[in-house]
Short mmCIF file of C-alpha atoms in Angstrom, two decimals:
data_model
loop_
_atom_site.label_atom_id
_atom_site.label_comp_id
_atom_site.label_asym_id
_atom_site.label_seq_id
_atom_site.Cartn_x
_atom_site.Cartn_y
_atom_site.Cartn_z
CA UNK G 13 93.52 102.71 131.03
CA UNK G 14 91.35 106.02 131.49
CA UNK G 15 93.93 109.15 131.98
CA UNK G 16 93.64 109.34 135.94
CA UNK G 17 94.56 111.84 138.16
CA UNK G 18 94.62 110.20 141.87
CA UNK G 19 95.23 113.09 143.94
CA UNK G 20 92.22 114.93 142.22
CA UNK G 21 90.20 111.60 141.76
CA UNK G 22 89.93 112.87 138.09
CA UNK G 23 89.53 109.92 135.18
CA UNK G 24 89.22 111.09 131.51
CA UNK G 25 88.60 108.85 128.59
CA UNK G 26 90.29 109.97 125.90
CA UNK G 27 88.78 109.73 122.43
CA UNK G 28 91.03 110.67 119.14
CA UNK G 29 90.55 113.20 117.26
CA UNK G 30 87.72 114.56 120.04
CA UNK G 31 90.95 117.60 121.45
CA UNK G 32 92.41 113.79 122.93
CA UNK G 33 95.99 115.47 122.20
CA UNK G 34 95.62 118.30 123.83
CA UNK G 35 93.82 117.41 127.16
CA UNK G 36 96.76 114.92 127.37
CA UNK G 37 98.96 117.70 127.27
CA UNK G 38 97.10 119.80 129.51
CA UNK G 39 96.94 116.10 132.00
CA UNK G 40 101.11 116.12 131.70
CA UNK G 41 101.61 119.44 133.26
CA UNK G 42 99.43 119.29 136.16
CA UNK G 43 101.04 115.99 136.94
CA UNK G 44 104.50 117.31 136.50
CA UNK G 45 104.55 121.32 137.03
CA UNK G 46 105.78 121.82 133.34
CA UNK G 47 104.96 121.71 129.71
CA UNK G 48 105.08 118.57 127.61
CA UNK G 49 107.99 118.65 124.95
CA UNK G 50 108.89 115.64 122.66
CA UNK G 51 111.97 113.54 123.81
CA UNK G 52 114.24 110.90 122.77
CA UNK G 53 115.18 107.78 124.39
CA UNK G 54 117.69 105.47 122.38
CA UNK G 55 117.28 107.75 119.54
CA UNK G 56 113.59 106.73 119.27
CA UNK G 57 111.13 110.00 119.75
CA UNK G 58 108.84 110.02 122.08
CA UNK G 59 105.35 112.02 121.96
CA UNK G 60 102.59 112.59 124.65
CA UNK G 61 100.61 109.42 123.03
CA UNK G 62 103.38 107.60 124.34
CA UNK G 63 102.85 108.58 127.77
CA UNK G 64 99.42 108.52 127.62
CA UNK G 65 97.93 105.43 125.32
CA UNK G 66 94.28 105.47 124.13
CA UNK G 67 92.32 102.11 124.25
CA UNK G 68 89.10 100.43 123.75
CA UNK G 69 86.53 101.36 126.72
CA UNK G 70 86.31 97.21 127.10
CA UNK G 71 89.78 97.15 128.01
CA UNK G 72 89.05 99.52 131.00
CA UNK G 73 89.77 98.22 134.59
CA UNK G 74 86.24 100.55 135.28
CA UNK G 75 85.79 98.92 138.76
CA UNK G 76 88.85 100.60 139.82
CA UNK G 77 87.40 104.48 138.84
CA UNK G 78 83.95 104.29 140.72
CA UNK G 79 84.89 107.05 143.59
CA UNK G 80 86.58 109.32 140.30
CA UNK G 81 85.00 112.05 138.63
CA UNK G 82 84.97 110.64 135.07
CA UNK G 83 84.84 112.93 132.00
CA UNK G 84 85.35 112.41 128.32
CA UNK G 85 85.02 114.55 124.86
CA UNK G 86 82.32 114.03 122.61
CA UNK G 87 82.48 115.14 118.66
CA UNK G 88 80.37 115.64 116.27
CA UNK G 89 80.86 112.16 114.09
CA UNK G 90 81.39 114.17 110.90
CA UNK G 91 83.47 116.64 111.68
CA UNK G 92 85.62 114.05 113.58
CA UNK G 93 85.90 112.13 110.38
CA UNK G 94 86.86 115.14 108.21
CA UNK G 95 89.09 116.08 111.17
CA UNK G 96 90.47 112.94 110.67
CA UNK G 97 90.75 113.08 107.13
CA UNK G 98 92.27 116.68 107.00
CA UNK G 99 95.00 115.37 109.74
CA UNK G 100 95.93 111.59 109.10
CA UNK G 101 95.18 111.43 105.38
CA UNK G 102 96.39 115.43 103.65
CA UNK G 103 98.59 116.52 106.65
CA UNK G 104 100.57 113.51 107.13
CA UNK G 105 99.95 111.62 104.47
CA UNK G 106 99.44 108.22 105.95
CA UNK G 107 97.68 106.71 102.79
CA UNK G 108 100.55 107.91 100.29
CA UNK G 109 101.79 105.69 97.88
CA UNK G 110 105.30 105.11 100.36
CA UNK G 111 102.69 103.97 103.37
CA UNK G 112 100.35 102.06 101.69
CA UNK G 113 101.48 98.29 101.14
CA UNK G 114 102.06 96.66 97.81
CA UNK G 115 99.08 94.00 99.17
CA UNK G 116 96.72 97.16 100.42
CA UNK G 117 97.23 99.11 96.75
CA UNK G 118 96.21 95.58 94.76
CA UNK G 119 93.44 94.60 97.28
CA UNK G 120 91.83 98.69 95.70
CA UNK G 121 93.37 101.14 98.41
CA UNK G 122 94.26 104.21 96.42
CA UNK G 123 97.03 105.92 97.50
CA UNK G 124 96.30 109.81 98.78
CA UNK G 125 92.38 109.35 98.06
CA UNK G 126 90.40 112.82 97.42
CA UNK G 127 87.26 112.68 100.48
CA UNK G 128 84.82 110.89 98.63
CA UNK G 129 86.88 107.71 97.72
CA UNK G 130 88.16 107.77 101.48
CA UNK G 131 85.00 107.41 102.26
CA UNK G 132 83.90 105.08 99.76
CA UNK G 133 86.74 102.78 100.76
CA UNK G 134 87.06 103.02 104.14
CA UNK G 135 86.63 99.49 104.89
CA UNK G 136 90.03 99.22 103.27
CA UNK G 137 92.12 101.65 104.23
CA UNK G 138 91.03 100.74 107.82
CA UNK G 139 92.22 97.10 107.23
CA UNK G 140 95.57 98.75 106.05
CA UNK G 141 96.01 100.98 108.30
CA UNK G 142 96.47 100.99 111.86
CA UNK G 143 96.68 104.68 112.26
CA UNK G 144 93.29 104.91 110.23
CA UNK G 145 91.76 102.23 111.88
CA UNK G 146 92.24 103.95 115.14
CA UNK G 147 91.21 107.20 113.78
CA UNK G 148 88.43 106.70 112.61
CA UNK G 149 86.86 104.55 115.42
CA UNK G 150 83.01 104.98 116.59
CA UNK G 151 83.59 106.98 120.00
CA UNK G 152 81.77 104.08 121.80
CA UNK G 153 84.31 102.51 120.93
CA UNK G 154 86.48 104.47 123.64
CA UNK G 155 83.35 105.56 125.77
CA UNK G 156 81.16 102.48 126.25
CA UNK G 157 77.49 102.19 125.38
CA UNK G 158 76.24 103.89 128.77
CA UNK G 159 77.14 107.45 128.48
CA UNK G 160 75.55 107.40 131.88
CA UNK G 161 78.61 106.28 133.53
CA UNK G 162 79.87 109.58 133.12
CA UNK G 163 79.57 112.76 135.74
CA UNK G 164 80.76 114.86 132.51
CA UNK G 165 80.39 115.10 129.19
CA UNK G 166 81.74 117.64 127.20
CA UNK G 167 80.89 119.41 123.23
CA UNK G 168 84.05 121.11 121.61
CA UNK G 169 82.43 123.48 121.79
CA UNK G 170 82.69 123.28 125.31
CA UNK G 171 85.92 122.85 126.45
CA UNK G 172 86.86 126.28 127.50
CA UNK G 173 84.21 125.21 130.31
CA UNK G 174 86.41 122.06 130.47
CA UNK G 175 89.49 124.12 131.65
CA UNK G 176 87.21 126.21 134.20
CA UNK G 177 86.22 122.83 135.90
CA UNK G 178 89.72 121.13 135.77
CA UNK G 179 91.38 124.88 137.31
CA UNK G 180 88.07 124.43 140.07
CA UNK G 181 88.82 120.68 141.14
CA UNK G 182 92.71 120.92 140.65
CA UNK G 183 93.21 124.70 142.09
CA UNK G 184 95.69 125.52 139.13
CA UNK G 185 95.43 128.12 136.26
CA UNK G 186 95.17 126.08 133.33
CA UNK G 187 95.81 126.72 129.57
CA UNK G 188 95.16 123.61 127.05
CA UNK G 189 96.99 123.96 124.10
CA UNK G 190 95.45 123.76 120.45
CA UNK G 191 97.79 120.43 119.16
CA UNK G 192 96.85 118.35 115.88
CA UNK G 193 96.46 121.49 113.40
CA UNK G 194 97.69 120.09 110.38
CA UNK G 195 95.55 120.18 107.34
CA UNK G 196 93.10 122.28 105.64
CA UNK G 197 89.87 122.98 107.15
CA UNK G 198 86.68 120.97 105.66
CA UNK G 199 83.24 121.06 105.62
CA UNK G 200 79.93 118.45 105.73
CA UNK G 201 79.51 120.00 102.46
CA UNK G 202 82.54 119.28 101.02
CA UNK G 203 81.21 115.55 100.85
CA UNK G 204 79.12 114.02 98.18
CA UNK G 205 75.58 112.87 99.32
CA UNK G 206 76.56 109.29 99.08
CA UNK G 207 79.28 109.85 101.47
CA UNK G 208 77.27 111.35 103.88
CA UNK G 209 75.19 109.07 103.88
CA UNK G 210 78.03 106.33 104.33
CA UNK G 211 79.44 108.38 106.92
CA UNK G 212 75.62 108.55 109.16
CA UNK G 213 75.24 104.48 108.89
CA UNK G 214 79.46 104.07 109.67
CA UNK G 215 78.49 106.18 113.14
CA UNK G 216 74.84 105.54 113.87
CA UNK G 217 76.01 104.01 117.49
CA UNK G 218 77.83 107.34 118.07
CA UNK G 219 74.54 109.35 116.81
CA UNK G 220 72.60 107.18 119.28
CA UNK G 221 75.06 107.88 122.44
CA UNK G 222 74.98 111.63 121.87
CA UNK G 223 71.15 111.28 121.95
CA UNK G 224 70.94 108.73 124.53
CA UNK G 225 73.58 111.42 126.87
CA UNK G 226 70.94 114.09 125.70
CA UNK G 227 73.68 116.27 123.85
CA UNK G 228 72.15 118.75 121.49
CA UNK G 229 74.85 118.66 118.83
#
């Protein structure tokens, strides 16, 4: 479900790779007065995605959050992608030859693909890969079709305001951490044309959103 915070009557739908990792980190502390650290249990690690999961917006019990002020992140498709890219694919290395199947590298997955064949085969390495799949995502995915049904919604570029309005409606001094900054940076121009191109048809429900929530991107 939505990240709530019933004290506050605060809801935020997280989105990845739209700061998710960080407000969830910033959500931990004011719900239990310290700083998120990693942690095992049974020699299995925990992270902050384990304590706070990230599902589809259909799977929300949104009957339950009508009296919360609801909130979510909104990112540029593109840079989310590259985000994405830079992170999951060069950082990690998710798509290397020792993550990719045997069946995913015959079916024409290429292990650690350079941006345009990521792109190219996308379809693929999100069939592959759950961690890409989830990635990579349209955001109305996670936020619905009615951007509407939210009081807030906030730019990157925005979320130092973010912090101001969570310190206002919690009464705390707040600081959210920068998490997730593996990889190099990258660029719209560092795709090809055809990828772009791709990229615009793969998120035209997320270009529609932003201009249906009026957000000047």
């Amino acid at each position: 479900m939505a990240l709530i915070l019933p004290k506050q009557r605060i809801a935020y739908f997280p989105v990845p790779k739209a700061a998710c990792t960080s407000i969830k980190t910033m959500f931990f502390e004011i719900e239990n007065g310290v700083p998120f650290k990693p942690m095992q249990r049974h020699g299995q690690m925990f992270h902050i995605h384990n304590f706070y999961g990230t599902q589809p917006f259909n799977r929300q019990n949104t009957g339950q959050l009508q009296d919360f002020w609801r909130f979510a992140v909104y990112r540029d498709p593109i840079a989310r992608f590259l985000s994405c890219y830079s992170n999951r694919v060069l950082h990690f290395r998710e798509l290397s030859s020792g993550m990719l199947s045997q069946q995913a590298q015959a079916a024409g997955a290429l292990p650690d693909p350079d941006l345009d064949t990521f792109v190219e085969r996308i379809e693929l390495y999100r069939e592959f890969s759950p961690s890409i799949r989830h990635h990579v995502a349209p955001q109305v995915s996670f936020l619905g079709r009615e951007p509407g049904y939210f009081q807030r919604i906030y730019l990157m570029s925005e979320l130092p305001q973010l912090v101001r309005d969570m310190e206002a409606r919690t009464g705390r001094t707040l600081h959210l951490p920068h998490e997730q900054r593996g990889g190099p940076k990258l660029a719209p121009g560092d795709l090809g044309a055809n990828a772009r191109e791709s990229l615009l048809q793969l998120y035209r429900a997320d270009f529609r959103w932003a201009e249906k929530a009026g957000l000047s991107q």
